[in-house]
mmCIF file of N, CA and C and ligand atoms in Angstrom:
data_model
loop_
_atom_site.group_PDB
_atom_site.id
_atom_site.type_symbol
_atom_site.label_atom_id
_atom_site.label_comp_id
_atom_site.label_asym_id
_atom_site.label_seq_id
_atom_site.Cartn_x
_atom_site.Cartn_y
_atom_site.Cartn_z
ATOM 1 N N UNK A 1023 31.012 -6.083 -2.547
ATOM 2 C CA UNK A 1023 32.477 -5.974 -2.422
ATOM 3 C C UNK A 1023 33.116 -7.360 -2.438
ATOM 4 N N UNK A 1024 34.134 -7.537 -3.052
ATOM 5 C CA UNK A 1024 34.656 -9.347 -3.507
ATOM 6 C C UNK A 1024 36.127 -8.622 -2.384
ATOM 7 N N UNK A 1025 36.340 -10.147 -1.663
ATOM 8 C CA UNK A 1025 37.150 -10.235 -1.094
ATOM 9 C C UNK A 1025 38.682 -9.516 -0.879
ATOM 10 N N UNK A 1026 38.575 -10.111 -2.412
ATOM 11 C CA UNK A 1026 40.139 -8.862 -3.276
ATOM 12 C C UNK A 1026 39.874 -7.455 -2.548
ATOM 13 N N UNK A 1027 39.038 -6.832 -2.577
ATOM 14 C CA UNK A 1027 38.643 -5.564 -2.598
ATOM 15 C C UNK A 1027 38.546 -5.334 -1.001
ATOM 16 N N UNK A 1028 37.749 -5.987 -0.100
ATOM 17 C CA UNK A 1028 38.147 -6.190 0.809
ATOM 18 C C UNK A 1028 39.603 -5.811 1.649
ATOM 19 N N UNK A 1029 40.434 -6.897 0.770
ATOM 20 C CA UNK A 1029 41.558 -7.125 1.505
ATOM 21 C C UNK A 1029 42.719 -5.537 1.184
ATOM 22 N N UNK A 1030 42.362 -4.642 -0.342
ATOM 23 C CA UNK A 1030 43.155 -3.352 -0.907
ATOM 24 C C UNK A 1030 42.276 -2.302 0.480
ATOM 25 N N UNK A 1031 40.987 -3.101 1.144
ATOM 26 C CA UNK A 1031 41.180 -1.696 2.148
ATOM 27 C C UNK A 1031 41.864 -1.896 3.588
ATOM 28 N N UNK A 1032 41.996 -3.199 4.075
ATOM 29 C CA UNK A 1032 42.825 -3.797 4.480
ATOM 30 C C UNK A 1032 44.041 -2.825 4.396
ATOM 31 N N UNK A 1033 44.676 -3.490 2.995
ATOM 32 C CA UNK A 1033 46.230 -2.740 2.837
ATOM 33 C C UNK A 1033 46.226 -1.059 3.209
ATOM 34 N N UNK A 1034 44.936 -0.437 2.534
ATOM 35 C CA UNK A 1034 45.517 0.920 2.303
ATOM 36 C C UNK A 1034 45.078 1.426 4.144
ATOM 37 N N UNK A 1035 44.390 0.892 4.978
ATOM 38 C CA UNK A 1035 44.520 1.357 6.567
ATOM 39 C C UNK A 1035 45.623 0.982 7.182
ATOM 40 N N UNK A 1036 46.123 -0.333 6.184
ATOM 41 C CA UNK A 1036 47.723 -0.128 7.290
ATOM 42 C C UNK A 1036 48.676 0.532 7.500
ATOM 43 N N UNK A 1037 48.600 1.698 6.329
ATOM 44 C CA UNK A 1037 49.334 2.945 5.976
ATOM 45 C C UNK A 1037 49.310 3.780 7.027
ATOM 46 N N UNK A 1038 47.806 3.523 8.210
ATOM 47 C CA UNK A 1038 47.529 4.780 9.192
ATOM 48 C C UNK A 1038 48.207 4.081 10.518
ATOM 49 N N UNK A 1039 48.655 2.988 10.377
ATOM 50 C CA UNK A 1039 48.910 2.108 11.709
ATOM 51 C C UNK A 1039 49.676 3.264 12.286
ATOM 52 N N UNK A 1040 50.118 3.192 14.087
ATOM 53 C CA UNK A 1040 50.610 3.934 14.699
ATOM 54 C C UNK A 1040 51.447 2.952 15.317
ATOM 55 N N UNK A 1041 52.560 2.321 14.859
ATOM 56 C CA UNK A 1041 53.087 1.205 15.535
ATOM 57 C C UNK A 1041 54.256 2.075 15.978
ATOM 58 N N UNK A 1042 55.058 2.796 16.646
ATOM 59 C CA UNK A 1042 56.059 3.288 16.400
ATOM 60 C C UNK A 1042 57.054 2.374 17.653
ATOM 61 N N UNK A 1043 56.084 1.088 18.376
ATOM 62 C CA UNK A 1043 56.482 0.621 19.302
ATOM 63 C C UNK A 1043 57.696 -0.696 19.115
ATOM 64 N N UNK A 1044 56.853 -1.619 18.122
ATOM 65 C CA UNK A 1044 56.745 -2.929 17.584
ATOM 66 C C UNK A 1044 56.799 -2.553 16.120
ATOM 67 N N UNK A 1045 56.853 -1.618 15.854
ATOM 68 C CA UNK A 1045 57.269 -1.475 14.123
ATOM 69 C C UNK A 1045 56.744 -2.523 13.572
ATOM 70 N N UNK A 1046 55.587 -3.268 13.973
ATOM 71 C CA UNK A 1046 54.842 -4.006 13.227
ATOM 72 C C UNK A 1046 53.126 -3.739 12.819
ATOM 73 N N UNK A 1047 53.078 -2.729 11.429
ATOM 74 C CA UNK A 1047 51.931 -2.271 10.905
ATOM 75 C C UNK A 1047 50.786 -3.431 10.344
ATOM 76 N N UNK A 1048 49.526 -3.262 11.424
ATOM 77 C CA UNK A 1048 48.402 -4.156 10.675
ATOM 78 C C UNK A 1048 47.392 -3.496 10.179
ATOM 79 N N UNK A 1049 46.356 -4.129 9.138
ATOM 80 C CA UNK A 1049 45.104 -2.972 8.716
ATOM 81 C C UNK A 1049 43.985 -3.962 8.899
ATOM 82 N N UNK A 1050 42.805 -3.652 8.782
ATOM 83 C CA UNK A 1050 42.019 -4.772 8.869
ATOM 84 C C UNK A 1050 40.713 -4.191 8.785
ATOM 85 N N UNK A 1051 39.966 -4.581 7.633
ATOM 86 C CA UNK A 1051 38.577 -4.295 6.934
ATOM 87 C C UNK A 1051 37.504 -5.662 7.328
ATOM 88 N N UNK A 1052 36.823 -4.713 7.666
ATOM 89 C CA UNK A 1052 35.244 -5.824 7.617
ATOM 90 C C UNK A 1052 34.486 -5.599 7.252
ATOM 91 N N UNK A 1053 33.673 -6.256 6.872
ATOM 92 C CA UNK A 1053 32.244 -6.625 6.154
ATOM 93 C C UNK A 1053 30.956 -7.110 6.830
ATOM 94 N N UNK A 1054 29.969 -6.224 7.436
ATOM 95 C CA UNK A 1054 28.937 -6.259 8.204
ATOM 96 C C UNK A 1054 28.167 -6.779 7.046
ATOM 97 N N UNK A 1055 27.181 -7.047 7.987
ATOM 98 C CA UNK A 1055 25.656 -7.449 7.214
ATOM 99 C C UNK A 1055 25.040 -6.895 6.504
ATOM 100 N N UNK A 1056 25.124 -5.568 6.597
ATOM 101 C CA UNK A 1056 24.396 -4.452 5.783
ATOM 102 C C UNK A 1056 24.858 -4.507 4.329
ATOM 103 N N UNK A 1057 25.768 -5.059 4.736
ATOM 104 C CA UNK A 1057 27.077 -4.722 3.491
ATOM 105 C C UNK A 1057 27.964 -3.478 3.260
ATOM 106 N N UNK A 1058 27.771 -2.836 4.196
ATOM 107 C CA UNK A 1058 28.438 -1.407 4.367
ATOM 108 C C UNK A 1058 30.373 -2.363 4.819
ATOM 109 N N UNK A 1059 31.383 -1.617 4.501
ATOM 110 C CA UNK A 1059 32.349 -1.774 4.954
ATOM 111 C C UNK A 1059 33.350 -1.034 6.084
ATOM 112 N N UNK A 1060 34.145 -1.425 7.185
ATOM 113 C CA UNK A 1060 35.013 -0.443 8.265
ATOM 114 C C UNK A 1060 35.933 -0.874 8.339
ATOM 115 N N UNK A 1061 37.138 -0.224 8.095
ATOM 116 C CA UNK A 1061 38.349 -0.191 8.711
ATOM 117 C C UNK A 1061 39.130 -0.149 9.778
ATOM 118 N N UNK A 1062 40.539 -0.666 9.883
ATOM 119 C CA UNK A 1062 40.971 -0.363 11.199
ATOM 120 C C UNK A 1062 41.908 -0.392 11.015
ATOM 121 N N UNK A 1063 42.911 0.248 11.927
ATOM 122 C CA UNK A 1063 44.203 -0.373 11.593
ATOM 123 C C UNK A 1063 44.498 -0.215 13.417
ATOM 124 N N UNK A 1064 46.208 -1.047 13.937
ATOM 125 C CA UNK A 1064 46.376 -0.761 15.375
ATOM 126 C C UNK A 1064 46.772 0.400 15.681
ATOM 127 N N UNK A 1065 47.087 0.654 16.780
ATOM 128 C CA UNK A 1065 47.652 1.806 17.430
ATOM 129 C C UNK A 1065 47.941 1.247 19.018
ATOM 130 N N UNK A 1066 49.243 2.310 18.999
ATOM 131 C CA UNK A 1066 49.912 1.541 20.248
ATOM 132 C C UNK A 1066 49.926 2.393 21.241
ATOM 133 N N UNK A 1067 50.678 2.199 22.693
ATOM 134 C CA UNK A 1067 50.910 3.282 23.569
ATOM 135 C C UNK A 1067 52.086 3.060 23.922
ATOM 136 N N UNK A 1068 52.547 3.781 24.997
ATOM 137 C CA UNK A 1068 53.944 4.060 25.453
ATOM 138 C C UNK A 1068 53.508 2.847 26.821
ATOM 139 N N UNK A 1069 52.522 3.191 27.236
ATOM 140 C CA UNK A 1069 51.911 2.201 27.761
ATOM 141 C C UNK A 1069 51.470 0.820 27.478
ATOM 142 N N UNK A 1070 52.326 -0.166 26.790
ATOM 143 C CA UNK A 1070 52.614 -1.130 25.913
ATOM 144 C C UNK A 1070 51.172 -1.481 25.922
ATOM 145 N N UNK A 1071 50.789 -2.662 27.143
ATOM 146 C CA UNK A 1071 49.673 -2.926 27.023
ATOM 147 C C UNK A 1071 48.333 -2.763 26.431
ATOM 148 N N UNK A 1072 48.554 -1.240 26.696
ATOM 149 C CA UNK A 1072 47.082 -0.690 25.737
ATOM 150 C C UNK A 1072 47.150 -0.547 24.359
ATOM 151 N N UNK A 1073 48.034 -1.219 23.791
ATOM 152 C CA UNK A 1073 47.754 -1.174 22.441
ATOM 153 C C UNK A 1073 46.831 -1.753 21.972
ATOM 154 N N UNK A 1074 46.210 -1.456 20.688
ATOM 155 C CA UNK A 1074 44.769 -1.935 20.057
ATOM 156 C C UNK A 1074 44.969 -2.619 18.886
ATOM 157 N N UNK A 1075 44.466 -3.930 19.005
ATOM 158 C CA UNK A 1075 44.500 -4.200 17.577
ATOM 159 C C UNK A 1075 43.895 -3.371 16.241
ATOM 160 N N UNK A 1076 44.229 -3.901 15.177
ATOM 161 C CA UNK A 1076 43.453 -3.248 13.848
ATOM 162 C C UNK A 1076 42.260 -4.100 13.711
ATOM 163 N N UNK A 1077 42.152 -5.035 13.760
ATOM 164 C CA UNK A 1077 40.762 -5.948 14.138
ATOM 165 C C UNK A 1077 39.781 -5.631 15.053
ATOM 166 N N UNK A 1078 40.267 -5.423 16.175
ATOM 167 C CA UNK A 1078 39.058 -4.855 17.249
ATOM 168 C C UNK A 1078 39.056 -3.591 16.875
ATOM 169 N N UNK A 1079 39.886 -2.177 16.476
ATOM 170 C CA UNK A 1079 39.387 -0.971 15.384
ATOM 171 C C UNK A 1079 38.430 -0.748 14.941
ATOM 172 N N UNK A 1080 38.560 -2.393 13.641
ATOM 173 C CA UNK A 1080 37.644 -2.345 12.791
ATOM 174 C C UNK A 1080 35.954 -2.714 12.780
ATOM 175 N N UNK A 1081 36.107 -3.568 13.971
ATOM 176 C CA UNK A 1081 34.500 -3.890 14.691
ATOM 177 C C UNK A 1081 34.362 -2.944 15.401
ATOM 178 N N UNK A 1082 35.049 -2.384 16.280
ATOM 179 C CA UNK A 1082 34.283 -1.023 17.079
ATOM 180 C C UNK A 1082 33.877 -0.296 15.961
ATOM 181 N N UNK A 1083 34.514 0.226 15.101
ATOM 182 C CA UNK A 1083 33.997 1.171 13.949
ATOM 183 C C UNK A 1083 32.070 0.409 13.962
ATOM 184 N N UNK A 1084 32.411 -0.606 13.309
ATOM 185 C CA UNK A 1084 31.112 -1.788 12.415
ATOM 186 C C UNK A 1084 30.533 -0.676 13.820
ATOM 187 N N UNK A 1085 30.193 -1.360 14.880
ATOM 188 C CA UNK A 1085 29.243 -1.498 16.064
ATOM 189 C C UNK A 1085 29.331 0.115 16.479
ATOM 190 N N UNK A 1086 30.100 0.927 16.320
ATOM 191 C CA UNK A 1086 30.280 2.450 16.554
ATOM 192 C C UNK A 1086 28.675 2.887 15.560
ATOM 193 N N UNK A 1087 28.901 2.306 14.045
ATOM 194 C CA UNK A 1087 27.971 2.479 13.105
ATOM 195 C C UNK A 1087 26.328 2.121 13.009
ATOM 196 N N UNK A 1088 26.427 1.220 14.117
ATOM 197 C CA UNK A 1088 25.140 0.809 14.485
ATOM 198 C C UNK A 1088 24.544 -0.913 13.621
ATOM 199 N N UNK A 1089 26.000 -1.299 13.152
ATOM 200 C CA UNK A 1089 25.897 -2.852 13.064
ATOM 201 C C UNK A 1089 25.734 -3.774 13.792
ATOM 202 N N UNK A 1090 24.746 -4.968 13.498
ATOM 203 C CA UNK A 1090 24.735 -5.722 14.642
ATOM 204 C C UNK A 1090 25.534 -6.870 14.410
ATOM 205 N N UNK A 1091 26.061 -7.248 13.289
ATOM 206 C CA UNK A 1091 26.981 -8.621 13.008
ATOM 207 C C UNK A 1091 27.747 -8.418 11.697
ATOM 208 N N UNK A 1092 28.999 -9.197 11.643
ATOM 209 C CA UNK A 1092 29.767 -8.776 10.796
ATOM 210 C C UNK A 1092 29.761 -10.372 9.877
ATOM 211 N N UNK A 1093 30.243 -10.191 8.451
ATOM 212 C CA UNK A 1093 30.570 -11.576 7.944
ATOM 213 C C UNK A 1093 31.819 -11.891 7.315
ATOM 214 N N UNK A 1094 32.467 -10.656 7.566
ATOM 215 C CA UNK A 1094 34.323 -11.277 6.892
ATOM 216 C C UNK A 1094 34.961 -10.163 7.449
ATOM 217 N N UNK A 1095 36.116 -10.836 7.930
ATOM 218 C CA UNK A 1095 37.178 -10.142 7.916
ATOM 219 C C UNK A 1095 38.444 -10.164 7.077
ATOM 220 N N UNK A 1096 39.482 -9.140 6.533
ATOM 221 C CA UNK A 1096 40.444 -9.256 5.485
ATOM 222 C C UNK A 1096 41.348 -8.087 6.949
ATOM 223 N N UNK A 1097 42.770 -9.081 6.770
ATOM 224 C CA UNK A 1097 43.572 -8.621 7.335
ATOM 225 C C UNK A 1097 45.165 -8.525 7.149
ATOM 226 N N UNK A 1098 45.749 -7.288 7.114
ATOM 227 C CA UNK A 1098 46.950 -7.178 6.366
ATOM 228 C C UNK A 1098 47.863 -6.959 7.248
ATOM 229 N N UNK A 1099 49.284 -7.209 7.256
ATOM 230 C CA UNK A 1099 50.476 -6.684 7.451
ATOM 231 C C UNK A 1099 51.428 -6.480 6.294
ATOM 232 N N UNK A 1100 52.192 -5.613 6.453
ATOM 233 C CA UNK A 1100 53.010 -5.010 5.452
ATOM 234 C C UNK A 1100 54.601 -6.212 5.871
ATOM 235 N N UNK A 1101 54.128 -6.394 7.328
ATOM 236 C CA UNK A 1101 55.543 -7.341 8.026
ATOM 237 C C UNK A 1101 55.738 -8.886 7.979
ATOM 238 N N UNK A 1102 54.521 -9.153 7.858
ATOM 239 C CA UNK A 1102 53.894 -10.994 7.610
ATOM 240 C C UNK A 1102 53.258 -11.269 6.785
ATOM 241 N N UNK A 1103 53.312 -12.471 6.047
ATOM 242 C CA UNK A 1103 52.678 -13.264 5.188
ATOM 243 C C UNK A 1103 51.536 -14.028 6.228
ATOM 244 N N UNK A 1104 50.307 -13.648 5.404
ATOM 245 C CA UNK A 1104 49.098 -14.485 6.561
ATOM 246 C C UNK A 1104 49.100 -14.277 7.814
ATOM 247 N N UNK A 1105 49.061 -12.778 7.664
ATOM 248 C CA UNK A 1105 48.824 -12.230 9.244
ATOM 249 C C UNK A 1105 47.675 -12.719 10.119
ATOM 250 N N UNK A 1106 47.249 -13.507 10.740
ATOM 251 C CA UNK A 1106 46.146 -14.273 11.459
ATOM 252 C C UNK A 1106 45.772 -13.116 12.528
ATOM 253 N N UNK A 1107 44.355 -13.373 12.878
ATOM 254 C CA UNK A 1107 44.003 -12.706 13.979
ATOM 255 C C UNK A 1107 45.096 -13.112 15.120
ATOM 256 N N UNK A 1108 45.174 -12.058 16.282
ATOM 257 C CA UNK A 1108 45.318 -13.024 17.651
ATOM 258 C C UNK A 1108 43.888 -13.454 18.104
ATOM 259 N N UNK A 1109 44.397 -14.546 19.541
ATOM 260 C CA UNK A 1109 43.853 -14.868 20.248
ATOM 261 C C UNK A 1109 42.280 -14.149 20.649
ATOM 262 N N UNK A 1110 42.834 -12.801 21.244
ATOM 263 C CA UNK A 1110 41.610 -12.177 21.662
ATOM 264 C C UNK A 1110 40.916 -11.700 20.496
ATOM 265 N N UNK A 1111 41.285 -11.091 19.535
ATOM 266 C CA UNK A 1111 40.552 -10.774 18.239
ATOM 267 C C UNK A 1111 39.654 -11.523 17.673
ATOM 268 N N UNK A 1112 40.037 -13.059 17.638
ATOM 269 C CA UNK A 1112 39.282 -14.458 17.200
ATOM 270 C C UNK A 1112 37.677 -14.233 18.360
ATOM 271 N N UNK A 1113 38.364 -14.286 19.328
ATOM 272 C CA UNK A 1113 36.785 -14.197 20.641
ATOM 273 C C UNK A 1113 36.180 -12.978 20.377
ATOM 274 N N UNK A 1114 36.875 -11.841 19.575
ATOM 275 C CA UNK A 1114 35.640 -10.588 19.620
ATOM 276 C C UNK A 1114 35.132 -10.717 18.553
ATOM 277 N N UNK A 1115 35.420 -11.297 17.231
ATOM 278 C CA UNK A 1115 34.972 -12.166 16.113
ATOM 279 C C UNK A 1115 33.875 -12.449 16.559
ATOM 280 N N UNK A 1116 34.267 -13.625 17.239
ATOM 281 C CA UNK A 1116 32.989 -14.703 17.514
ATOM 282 C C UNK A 1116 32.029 -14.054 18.050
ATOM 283 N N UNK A 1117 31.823 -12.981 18.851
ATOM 284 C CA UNK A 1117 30.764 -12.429 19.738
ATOM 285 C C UNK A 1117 29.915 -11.581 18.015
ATOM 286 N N UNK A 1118 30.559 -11.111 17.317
ATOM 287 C CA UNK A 1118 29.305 -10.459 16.701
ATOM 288 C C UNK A 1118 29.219 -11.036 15.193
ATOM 289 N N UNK A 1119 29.614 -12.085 15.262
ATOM 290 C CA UNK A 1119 29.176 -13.201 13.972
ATOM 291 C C UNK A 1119 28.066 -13.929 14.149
ATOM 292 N N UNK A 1120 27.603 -14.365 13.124
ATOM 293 C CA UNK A 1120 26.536 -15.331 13.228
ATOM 294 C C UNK A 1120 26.427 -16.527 13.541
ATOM 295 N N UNK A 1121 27.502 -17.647 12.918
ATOM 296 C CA UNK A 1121 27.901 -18.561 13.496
ATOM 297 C C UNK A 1121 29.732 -18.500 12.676
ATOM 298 N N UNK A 1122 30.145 -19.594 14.020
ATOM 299 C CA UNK A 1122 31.844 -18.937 13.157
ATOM 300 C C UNK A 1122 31.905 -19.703 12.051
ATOM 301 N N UNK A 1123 31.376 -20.647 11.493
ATOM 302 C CA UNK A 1123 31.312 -21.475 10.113
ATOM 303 C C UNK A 1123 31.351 -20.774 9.184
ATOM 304 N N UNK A 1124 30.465 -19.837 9.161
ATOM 305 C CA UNK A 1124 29.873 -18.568 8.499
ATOM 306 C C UNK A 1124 30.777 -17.648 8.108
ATOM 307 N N UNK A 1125 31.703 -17.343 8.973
ATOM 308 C CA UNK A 1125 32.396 -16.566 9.201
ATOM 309 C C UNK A 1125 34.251 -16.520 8.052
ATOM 310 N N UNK A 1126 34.208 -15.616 7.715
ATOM 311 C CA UNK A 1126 35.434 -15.679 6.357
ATOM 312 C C UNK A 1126 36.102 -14.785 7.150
ATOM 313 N N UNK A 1127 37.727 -15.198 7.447
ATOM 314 C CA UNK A 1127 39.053 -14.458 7.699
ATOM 315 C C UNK A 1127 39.736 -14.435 6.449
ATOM 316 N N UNK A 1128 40.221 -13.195 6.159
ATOM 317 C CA UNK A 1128 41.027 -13.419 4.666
ATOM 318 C C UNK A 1128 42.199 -12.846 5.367
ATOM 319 N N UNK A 1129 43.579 -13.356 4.645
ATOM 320 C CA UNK A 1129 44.689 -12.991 4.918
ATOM 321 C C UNK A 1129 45.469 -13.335 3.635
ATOM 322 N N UNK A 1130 46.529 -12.504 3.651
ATOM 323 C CA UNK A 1130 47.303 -12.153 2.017
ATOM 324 C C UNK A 1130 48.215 -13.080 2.160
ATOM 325 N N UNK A 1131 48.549 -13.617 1.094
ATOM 326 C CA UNK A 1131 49.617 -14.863 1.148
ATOM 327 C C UNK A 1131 50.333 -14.630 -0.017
ATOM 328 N N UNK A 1132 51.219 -14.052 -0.083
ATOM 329 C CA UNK A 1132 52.694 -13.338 -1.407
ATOM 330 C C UNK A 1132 50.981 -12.377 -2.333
ATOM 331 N N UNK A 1133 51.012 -13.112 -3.482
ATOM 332 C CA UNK A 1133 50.019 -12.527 -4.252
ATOM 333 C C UNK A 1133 49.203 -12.909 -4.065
ATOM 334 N N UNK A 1134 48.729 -13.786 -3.727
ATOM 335 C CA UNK A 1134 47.249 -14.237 -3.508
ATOM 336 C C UNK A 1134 46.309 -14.390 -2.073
ATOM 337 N N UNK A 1135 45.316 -14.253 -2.206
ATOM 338 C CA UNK A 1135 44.576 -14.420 -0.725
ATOM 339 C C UNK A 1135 44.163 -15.556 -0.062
ATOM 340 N N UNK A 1136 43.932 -15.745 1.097
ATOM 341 C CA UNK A 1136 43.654 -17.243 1.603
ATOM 342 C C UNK A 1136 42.434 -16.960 2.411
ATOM 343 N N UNK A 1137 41.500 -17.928 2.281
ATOM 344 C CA UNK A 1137 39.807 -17.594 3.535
ATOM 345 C C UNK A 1137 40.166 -19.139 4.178
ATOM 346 N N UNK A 1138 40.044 -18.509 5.412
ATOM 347 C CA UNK A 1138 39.710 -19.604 6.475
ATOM 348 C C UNK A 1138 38.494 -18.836 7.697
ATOM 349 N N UNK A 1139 37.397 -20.020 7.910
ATOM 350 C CA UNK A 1139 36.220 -19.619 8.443
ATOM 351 C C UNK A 1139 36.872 -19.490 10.007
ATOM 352 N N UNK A 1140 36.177 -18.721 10.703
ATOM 353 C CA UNK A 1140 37.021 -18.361 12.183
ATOM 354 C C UNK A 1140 36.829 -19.943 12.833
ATOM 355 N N UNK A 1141 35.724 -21.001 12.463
ATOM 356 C CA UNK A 1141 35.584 -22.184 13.135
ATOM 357 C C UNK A 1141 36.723 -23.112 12.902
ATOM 358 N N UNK A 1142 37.611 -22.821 11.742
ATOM 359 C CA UNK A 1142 38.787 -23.155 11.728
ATOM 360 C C UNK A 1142 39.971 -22.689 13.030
ATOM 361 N N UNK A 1143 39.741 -21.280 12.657
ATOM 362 C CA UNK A 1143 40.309 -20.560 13.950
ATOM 363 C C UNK A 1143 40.593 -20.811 15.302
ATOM 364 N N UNK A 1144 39.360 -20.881 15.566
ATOM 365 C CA UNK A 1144 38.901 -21.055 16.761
ATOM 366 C C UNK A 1144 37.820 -22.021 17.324
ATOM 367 N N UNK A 1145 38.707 -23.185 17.247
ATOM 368 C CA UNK A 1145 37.475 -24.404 17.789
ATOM 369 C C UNK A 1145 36.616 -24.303 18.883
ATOM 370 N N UNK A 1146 35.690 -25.035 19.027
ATOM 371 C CA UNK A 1146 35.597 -25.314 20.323
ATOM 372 C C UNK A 1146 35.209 -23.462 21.701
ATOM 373 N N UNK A 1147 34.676 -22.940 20.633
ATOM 374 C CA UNK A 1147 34.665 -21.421 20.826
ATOM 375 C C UNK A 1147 34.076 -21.202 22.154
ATOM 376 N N UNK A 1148 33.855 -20.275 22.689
ATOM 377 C CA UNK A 1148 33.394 -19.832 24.089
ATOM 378 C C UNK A 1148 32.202 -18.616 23.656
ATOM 379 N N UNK A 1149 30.927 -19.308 24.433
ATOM 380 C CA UNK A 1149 29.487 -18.559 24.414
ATOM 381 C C UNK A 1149 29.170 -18.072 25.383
ATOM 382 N N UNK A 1150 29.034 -17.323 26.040
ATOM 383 C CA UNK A 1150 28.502 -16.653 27.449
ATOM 384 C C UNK A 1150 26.712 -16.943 27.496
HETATM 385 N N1 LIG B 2430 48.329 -6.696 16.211
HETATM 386 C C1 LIG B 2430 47.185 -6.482 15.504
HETATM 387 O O1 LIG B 2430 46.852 -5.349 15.157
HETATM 388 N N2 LIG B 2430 46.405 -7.557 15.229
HETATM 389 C C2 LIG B 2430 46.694 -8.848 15.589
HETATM 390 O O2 LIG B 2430 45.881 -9.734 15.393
HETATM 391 C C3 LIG B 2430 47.980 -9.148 16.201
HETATM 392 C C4 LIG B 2430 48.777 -7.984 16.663
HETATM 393 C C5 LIG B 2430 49.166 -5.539 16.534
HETATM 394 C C6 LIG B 2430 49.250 -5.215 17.996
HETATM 395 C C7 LIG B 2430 50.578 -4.499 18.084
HETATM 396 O O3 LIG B 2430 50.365 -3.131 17.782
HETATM 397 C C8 LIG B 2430 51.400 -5.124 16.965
HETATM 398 O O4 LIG B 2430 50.489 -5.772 16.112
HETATM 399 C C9 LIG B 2430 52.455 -6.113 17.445
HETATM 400 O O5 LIG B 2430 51.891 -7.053 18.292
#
């Protein structure tokens, strides 16, 4: 699967987002080791807090499936140009990557796509 391709499943899960909070729809596809691919998109609550990213979605799916590490993520909004992980998304990244060097974030930029490795992301990362 090439990145491009990646990132159209990206787009087409952001269609399922449940934002009805923040009216801001994300989707977000990954790419395990196997090479198998999972989707995600967010979903929110009335209960603000518990809303879920489309990133952590899309690794619970991976790890739901019985993956043990992922190697890209492609992530969309319909609302932003270069929708970036957040904060906490970057740290659940890092826990089931290999090393974050390794590691490819894609995000859509007008027509074209952009990869930045999560060690860009997230310096200086946190290991338990
Ligand atoms: N959101 C994501 O799905 N991924 C991110 O990395 C940032 C934020 C969602 C959470 C919430 O449903 C909405 O975007 C606005 O914060």
């Amino acid at each position: 699967m090439t990145y491009e391709e990646l990132m159209q499943k990206a787009i087409e899960v952001s269609k399922n987002s449940y934002s009805p909070y923040s009216k801001f729809a994300v989707g977000a596809c990954v790419l395990a080791e196997s090479g198998a691919v999972y989707q995600g998109c967010n979903f929110e609550n009335g209960s603000i807090g518990l809303s879920i990213c489309a990133e952590r979605n899309a690794i619970g799916s991976a790890i739901a499936n019985g993956e043990k590490r992922i190697k890209a993520i492609a992530i969309y909004s319909p609302n932003q140009d270069k929708c970036f992980p957040c904060g906490a998304c970057r740290q659940v990244i890092h826990e089931f990557c290999e090393t974050d060097e390794g590691f490819d974030v894609i995000v859509k930029d007008g027509d074209n796509i952009k990869v930045y490795t999560l060690a860009a992301l997230l310096p200086e990362s946190f290991t338990l």
